[in-house]
Every structure is written in C-alpha cells, then in structure tokens.
PDB file of C-alpha atoms in Angstrom:
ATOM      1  CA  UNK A  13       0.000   0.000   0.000  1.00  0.00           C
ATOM      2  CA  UNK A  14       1.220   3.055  -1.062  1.00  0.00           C
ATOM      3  CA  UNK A  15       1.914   5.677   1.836  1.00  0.00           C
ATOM      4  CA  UNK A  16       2.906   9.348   2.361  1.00  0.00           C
ATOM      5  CA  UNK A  17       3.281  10.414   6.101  1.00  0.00           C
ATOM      6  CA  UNK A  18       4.031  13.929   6.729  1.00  0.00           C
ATOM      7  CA  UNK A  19       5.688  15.611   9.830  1.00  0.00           C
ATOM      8  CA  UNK A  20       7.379  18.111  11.390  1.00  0.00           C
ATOM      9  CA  UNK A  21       4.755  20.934  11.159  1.00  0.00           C
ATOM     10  CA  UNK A  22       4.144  22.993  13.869  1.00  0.00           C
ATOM     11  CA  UNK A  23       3.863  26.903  15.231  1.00  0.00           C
ATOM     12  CA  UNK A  24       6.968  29.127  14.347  1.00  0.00           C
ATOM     13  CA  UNK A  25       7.148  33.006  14.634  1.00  0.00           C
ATOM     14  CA  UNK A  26       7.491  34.845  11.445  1.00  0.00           C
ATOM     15  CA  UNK A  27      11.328  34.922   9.806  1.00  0.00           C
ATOM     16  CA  UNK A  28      11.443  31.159  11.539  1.00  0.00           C
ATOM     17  CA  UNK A  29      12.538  27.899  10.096  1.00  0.00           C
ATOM     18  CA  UNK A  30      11.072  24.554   9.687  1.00  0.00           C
ATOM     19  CA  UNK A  31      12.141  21.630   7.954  1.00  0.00           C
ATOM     20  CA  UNK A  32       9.030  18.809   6.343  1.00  0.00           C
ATOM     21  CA  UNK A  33       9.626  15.573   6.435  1.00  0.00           C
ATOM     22  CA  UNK A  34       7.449  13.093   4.150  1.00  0.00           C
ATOM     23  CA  UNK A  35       8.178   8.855   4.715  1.00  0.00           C
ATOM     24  CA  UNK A  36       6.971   7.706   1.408  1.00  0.00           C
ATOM     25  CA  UNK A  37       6.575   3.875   1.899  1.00  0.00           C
ATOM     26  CA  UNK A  38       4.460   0.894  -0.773  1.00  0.00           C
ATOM     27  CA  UNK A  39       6.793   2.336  -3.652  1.00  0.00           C
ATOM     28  CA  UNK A  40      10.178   2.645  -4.489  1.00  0.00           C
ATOM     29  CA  UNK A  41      10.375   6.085  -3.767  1.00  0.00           C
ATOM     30  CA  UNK A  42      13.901   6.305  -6.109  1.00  0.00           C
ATOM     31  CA  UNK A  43      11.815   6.421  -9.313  1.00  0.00           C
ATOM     32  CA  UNK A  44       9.320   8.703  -8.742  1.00  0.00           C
ATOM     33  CA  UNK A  45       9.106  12.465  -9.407  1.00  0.00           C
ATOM     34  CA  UNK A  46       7.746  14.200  -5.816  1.00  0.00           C
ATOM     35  CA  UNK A  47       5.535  17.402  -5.047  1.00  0.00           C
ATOM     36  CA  UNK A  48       5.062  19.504  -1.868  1.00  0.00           C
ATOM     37  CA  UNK A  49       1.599  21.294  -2.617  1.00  0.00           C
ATOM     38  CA  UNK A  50      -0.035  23.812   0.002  1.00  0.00           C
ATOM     39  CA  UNK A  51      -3.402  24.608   1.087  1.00  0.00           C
ATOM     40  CA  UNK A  52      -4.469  27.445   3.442  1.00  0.00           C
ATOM     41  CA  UNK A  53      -7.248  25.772   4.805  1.00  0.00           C
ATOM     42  CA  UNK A  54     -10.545  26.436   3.470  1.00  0.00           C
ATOM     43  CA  UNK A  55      -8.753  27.525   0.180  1.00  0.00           C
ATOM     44  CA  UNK A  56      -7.202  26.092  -2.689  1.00  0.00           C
ATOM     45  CA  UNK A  57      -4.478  24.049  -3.477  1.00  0.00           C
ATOM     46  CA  UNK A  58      -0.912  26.062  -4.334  1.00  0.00           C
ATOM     47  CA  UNK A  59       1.689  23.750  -5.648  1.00  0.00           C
ATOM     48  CA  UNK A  60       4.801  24.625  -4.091  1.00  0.00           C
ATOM     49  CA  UNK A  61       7.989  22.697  -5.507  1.00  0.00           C
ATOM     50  CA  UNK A  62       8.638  19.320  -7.323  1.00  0.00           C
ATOM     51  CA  UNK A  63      12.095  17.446  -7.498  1.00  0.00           C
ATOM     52  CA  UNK A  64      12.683  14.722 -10.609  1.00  0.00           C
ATOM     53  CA  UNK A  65      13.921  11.338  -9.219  1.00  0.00           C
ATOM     54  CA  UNK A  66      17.586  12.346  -9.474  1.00  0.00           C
ATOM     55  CA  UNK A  67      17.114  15.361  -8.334  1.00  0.00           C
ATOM     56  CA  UNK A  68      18.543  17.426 -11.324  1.00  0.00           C
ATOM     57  CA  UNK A  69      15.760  18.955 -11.268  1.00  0.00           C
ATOM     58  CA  UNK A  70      13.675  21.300  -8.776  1.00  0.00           C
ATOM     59  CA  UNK A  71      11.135  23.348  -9.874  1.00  0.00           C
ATOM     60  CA  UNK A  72       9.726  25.754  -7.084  1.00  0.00           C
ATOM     61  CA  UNK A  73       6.859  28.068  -7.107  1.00  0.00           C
ATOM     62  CA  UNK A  74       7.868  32.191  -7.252  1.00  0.00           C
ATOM     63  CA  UNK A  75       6.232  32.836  -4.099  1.00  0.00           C
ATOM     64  CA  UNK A  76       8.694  30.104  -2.466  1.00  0.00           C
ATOM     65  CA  UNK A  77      11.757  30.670  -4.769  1.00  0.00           C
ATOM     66  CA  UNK A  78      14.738  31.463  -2.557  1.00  0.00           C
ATOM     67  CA  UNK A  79      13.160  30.667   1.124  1.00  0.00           C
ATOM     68  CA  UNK A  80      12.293  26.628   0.582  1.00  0.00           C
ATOM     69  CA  UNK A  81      14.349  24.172  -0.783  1.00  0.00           C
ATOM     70  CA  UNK A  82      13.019  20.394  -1.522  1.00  0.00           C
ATOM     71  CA  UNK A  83      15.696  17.665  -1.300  1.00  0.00           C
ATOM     72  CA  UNK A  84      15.353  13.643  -1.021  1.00  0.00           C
ATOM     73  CA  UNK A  85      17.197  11.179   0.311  1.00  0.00           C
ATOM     74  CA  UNK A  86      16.070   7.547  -1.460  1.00  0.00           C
ATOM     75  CA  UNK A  87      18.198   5.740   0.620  1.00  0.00           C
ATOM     76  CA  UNK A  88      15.881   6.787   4.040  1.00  0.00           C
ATOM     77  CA  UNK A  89      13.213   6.474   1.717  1.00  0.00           C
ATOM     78  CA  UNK A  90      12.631  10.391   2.627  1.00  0.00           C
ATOM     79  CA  UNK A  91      11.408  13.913   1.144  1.00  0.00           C
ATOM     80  CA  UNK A  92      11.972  17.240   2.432  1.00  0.00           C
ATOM     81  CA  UNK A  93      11.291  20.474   2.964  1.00  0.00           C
ATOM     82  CA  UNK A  94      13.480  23.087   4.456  1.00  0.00           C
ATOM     83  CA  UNK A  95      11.410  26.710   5.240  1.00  0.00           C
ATOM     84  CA  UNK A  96      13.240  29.654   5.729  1.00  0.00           C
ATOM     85  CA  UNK A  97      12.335  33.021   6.028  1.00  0.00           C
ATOM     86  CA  UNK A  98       8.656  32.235   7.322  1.00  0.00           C
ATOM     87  CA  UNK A  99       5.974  34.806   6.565  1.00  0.00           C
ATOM     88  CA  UNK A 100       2.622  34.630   7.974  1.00  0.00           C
ATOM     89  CA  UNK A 101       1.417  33.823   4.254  1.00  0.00           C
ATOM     90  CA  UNK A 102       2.946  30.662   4.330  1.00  0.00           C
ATOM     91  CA  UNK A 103       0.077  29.783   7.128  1.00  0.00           C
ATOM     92  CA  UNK A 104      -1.464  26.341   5.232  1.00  0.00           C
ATOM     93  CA  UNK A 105      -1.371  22.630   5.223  1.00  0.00           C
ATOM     94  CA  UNK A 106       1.996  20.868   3.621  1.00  0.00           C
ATOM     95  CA  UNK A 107       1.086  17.807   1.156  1.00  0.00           C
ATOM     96  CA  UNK A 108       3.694  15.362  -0.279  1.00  0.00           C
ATOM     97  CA  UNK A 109       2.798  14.147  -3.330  1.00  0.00           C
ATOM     98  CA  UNK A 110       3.442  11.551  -5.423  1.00  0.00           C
ATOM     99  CA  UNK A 111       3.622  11.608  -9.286  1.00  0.00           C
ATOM    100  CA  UNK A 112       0.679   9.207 -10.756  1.00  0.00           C
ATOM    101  CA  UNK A 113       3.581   6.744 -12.751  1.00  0.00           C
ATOM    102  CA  UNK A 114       7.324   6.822 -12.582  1.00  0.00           C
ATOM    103  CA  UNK A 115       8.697   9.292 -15.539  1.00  0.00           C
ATOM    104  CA  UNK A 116      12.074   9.881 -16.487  1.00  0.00           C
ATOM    105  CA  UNK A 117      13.719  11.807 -19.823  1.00  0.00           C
ATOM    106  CA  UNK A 118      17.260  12.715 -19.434  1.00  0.00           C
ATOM    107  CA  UNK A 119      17.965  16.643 -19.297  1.00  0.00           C
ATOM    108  CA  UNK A 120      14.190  17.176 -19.232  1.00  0.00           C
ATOM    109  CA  UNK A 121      12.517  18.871 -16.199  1.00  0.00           C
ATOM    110  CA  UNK A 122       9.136  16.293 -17.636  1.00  0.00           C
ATOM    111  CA  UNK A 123       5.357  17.059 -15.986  1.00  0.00           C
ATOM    112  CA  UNK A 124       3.086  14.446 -14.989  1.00  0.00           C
ATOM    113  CA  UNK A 125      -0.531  14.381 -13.146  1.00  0.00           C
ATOM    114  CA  UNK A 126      -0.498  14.524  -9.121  1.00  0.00           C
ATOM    115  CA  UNK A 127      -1.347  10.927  -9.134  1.00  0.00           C
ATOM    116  CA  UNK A 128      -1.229  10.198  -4.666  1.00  0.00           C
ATOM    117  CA  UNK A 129      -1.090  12.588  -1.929  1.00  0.00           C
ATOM    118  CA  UNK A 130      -0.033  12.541   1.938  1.00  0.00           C
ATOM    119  CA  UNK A 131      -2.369  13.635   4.658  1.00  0.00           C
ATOM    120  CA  UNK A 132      -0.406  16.788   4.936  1.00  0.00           C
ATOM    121  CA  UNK A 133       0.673  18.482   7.630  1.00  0.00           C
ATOM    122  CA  UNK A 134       0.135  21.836   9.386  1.00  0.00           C
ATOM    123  CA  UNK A 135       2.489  24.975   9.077  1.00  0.00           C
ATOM    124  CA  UNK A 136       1.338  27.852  11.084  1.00  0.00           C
ATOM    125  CA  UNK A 137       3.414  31.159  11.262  1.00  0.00           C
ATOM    126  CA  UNK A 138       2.052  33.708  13.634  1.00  0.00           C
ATOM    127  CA  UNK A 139       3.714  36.372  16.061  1.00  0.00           C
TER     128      UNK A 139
ATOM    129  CA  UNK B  15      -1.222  29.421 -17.274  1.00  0.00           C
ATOM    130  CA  UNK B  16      -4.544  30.727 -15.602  1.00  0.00           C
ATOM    131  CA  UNK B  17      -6.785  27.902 -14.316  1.00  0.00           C
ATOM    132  CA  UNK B  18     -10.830  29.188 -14.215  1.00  0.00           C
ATOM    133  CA  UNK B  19     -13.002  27.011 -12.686  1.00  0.00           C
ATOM    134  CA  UNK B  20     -17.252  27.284 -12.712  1.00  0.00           C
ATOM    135  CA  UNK B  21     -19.554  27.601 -11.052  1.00  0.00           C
ATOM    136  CA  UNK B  22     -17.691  28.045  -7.824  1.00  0.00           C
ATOM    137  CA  UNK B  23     -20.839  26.039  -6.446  1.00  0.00           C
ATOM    138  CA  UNK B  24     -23.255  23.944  -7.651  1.00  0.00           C
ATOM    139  CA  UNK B  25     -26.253  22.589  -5.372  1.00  0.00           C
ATOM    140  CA  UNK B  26     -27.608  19.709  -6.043  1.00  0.00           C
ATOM    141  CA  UNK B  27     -29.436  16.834  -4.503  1.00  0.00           C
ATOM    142  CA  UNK B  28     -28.337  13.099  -4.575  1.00  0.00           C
ATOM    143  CA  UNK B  29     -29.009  11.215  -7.843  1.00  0.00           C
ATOM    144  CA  UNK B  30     -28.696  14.308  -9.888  1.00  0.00           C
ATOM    145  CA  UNK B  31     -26.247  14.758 -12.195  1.00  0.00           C
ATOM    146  CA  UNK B  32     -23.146  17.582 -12.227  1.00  0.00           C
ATOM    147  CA  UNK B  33     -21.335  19.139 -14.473  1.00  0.00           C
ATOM    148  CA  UNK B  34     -18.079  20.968 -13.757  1.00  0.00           C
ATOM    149  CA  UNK B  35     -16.190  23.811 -16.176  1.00  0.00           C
ATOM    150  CA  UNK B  36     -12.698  24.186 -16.141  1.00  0.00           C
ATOM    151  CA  UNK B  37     -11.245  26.805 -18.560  1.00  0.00           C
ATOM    152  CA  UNK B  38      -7.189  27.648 -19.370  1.00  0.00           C
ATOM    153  CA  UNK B  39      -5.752  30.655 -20.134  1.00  0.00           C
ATOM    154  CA  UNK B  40      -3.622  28.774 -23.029  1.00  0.00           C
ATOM    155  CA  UNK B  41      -3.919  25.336 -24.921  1.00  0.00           C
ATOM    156  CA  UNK B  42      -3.039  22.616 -22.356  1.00  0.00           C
ATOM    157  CA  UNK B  43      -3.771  20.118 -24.981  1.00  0.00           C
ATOM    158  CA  UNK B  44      -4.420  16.903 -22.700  1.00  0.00           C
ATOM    159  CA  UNK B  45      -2.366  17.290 -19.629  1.00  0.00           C
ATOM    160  CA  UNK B  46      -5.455  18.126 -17.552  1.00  0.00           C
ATOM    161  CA  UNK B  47      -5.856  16.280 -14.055  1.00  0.00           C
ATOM    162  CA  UNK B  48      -9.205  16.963 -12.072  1.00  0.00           C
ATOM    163  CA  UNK B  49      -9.146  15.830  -8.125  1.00  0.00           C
ATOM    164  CA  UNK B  50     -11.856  15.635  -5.555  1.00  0.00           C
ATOM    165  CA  UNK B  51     -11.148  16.519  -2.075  1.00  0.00           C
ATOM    166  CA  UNK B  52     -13.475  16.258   0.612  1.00  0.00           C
ATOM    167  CA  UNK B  53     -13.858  17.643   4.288  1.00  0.00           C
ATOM    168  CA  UNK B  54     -10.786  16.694   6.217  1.00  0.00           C
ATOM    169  CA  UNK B  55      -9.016  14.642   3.563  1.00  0.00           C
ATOM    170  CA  UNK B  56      -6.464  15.313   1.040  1.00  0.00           C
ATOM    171  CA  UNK B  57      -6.952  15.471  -2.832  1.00  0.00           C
ATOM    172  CA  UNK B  58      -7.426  12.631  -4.817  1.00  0.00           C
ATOM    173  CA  UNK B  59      -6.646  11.936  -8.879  1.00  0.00           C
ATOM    174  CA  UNK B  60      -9.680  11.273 -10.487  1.00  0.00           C
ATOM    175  CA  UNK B  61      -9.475  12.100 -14.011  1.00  0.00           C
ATOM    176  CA  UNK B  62      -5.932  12.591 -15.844  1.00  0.00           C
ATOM    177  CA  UNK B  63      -5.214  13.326 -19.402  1.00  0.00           C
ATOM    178  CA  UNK B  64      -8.249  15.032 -19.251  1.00  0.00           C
ATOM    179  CA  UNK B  65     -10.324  12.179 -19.597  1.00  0.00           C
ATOM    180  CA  UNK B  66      -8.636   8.978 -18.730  1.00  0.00           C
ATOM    181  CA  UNK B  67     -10.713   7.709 -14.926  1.00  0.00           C
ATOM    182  CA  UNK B  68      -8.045   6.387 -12.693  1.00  0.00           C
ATOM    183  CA  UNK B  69      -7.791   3.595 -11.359  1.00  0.00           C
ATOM    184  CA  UNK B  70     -10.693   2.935  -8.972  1.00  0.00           C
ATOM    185  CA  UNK B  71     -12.852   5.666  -9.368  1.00  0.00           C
ATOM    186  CA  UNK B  72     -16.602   4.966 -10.035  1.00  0.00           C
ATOM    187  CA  UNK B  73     -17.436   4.957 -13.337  1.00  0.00           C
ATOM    188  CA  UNK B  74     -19.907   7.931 -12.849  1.00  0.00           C
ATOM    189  CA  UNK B  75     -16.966  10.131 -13.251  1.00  0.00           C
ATOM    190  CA  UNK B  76     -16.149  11.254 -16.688  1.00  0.00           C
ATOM    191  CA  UNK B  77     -13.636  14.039 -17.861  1.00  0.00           C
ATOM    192  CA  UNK B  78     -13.943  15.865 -21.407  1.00  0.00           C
ATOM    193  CA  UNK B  79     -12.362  18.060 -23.181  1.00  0.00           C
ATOM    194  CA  UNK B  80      -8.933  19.427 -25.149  1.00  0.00           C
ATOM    195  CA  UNK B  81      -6.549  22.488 -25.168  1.00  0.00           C
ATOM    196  CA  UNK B  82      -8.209  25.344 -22.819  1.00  0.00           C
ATOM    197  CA  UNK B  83     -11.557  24.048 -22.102  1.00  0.00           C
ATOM    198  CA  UNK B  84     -12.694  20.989 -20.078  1.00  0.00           C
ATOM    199  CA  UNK B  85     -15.432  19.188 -18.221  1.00  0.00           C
ATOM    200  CA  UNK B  86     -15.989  16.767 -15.203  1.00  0.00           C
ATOM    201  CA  UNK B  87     -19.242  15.385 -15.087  1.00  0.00           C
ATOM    202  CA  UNK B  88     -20.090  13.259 -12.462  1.00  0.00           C
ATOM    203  CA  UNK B  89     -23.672  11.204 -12.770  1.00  0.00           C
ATOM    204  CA  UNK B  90     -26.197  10.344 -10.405  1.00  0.00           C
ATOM    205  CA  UNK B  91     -24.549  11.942  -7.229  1.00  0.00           C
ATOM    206  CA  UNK B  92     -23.916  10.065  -4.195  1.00  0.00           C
ATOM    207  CA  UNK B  93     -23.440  11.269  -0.744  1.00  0.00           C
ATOM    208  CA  UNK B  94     -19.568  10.372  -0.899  1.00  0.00           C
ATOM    209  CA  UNK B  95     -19.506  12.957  -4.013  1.00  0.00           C
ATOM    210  CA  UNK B  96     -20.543  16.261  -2.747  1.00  0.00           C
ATOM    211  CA  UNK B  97     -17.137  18.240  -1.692  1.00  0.00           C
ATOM    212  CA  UNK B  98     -14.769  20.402  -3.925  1.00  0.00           C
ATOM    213  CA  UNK B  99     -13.626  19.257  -7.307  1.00  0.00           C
ATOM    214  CA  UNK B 100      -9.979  21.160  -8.540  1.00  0.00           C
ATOM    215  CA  UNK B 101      -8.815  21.334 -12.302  1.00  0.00           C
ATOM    216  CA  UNK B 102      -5.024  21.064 -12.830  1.00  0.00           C
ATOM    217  CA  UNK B 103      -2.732  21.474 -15.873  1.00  0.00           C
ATOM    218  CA  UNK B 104       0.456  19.822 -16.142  1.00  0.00           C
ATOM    219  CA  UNK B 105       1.620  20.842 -19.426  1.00  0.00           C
ATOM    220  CA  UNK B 106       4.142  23.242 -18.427  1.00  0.00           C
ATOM    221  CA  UNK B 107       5.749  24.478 -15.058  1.00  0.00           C
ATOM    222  CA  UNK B 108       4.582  26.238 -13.095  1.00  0.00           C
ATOM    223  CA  UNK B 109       1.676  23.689 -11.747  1.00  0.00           C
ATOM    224  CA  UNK B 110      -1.552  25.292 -11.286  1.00  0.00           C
ATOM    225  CA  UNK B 111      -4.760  24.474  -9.993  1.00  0.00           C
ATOM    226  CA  UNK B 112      -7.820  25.848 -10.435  1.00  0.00           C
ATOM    227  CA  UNK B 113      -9.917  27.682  -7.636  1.00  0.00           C
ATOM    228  CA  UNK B 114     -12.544  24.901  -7.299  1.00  0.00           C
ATOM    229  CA  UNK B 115     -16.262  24.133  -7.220  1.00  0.00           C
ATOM    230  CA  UNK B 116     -17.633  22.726  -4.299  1.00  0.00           C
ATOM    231  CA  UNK B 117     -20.368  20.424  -4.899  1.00  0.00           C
ATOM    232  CA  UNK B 118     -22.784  20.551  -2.369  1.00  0.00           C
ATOM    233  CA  UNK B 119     -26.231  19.094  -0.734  1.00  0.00           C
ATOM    234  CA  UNK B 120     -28.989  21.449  -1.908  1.00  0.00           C
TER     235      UNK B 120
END
C-alpha cells in the first residue's frame, strides 16, 4: 500500500525555520518524481515545488523561490522540505505528493498528473 | 497558465447529475488532471489526461475536453460525491490548480 506520512509541522514566529519531512513507503520512492503542494485551509491548493527522481531537477513556485528548498534522500526512503524566512502567508497545510507513474527523460525537467497525496501536515506562522 | 473554474458552487441533490467547467488561459492540450477533495481529507486523482478515470474511481466520473476548455461530469450523485472538485494542468511548469467548485447538498 502506497503511503505518504508527513511531519514536522508545527507553530513558528514569522522569519522562523522549519524543515518537512514526508516517509513515502508501498513504492520505491527512487523512481518517482515528488511534489510539496499547500493549502491554506478552506482555500485552494498552491503547488509549491517538485524534485525529478535524481534530483537534477527542482522546480519551485515564485512565491517560495529562494526561502524553501526540496531535497530527497532515497536511501531513508525520505522527502523534504526546508522553510526559511517564514511569513505569515505561508500559514497552510503541507502535502507530499506523489507523481501518478514513474517518468524519467534525461535533461528534461518532464510534468506528470499529481497521481497520490499525503495527509499533509500543518504549518502555522504567527507572532 | 490561468486555471478558471465554474460555477464556484453547484447545489444539487443526490441522484442528480453535475457538471463541472474548467477553462485555461492557453492550450493545455491533454495534460489536464481533475481531483476531488473532501472535508478533512487530502486530494485525490480522479481524471488525468483530461479524460482517462483512474484507477478505482466509479465509473460515474467522466472528464472531457482538449486544449483550454474541459469538463468533469459526475452522474447520479452520491453522498460520498458532494465536496470540492480542482482542475489542474500539467503541461508546463509552473503547476496550477484551479480555484474549485464545491459540490454541495442542496
């Protein structure tokens, strides 16, 4: 069974740091593409970064660029995400996300559908 | 690329059928993904390439559509439907979603 368990959310004063951590278990996490996607709740859904399976390539959403970076770690069978630079905007619910199949073209940053998501986790950034 | 979803809400009553708009600003071609999240859990894939069902959803659920505009229609609603539906393109980066339309008990 394919899982996604988020943690290390919490309640962190603005300019604060937190760092996501997403267990992806059922799947060989190594050949997968992976998503963080946000969600202020009661809103929509944001998407906030992806990272290819070799991580050449991260792709991160303007409102993030510069304050989060995504990085894996197959081996621990792990996805994360470091947040810098907090602002209370960043207030919303952290998924992981899964790519729907495993996708892979040399040199190519390639797209592919959300295809399974985490339960997500709670970021709150308040003075 | 500018995802416009309507209506933001449709009521409608349990055995009715629904029928959900998703518009982009430019030609996605096929790489349209429509999810269904309801209270308290996260999204899940429904429809990708724009009309392929994945695997395990009903077969009430049925996506339409190519380039910028696109349709969800979901027939003879059952209580486990009614929540909010989000469009999604994946034809070029950034990822964007559409607003929504919450599907609701009249």
């Amino acid at each position: 069974e394919v899982q996604l368990v988020e943690s290390g959310g919490g309640l962190v004063r603005p300019g604060g740091s937190l760092r996501l951590s997403c267990a992806a278990s059922g799947f060989s996490l190594s050949s997968y593409q992976m998503n963080w996607v946000r969600q202020v709740p009661g809103e929509g859904l944001e998407w906030v970064s992806s990272i290819s399976r070799d991580s050449t390539f991260i792709k991160y959403a303007d409102s993030v660029k510069g304050r989060f970076t995504t990085s894996r770690d197959d081996a621990k069978n792990s996805l994360y995400l470091q947040i810098d630079g907090l602002r209370v905007e960043d207030t919303a619910v952290y998924y992981c996300a899964r790519d729907r199949y495993p996708h892979y073209v040399p040199g190519v940053a390639s797209v592919a559908e959300i295809g399974f998501w985490g339960q997500g986790v709670m970021v709150s950034v308040s003075s | 690329i500018i995802m416009t979803q309507s209506p933001a809400t449709l009521s409608m009553s349990p055995g009715e059928s629904a029928t959900l708009s998703c518009r982009t600003s430019q030609s996605v071609y096929n790489k349209l993904a429509w999810y269904q999240q309801t209270p308290g859990r996260p999204p899940r894939l429904l429809i990708y390439g724009g009309t392929t069902t994945d695997t395990g959803v009903p077969a009430r659920f049925g996506g339409r559509g190519f380039g910028t505009e696109f349709t969800l229609t979901i027939n003879s609603l059952q209580s486990e439907d009614f929540g909010v539906y989000y469009c999604q393109q994946y034809y070029s980066w950034p990822l964007t979603f559409g607003g929504g339309t919450k599907v609701e008990i009249k």
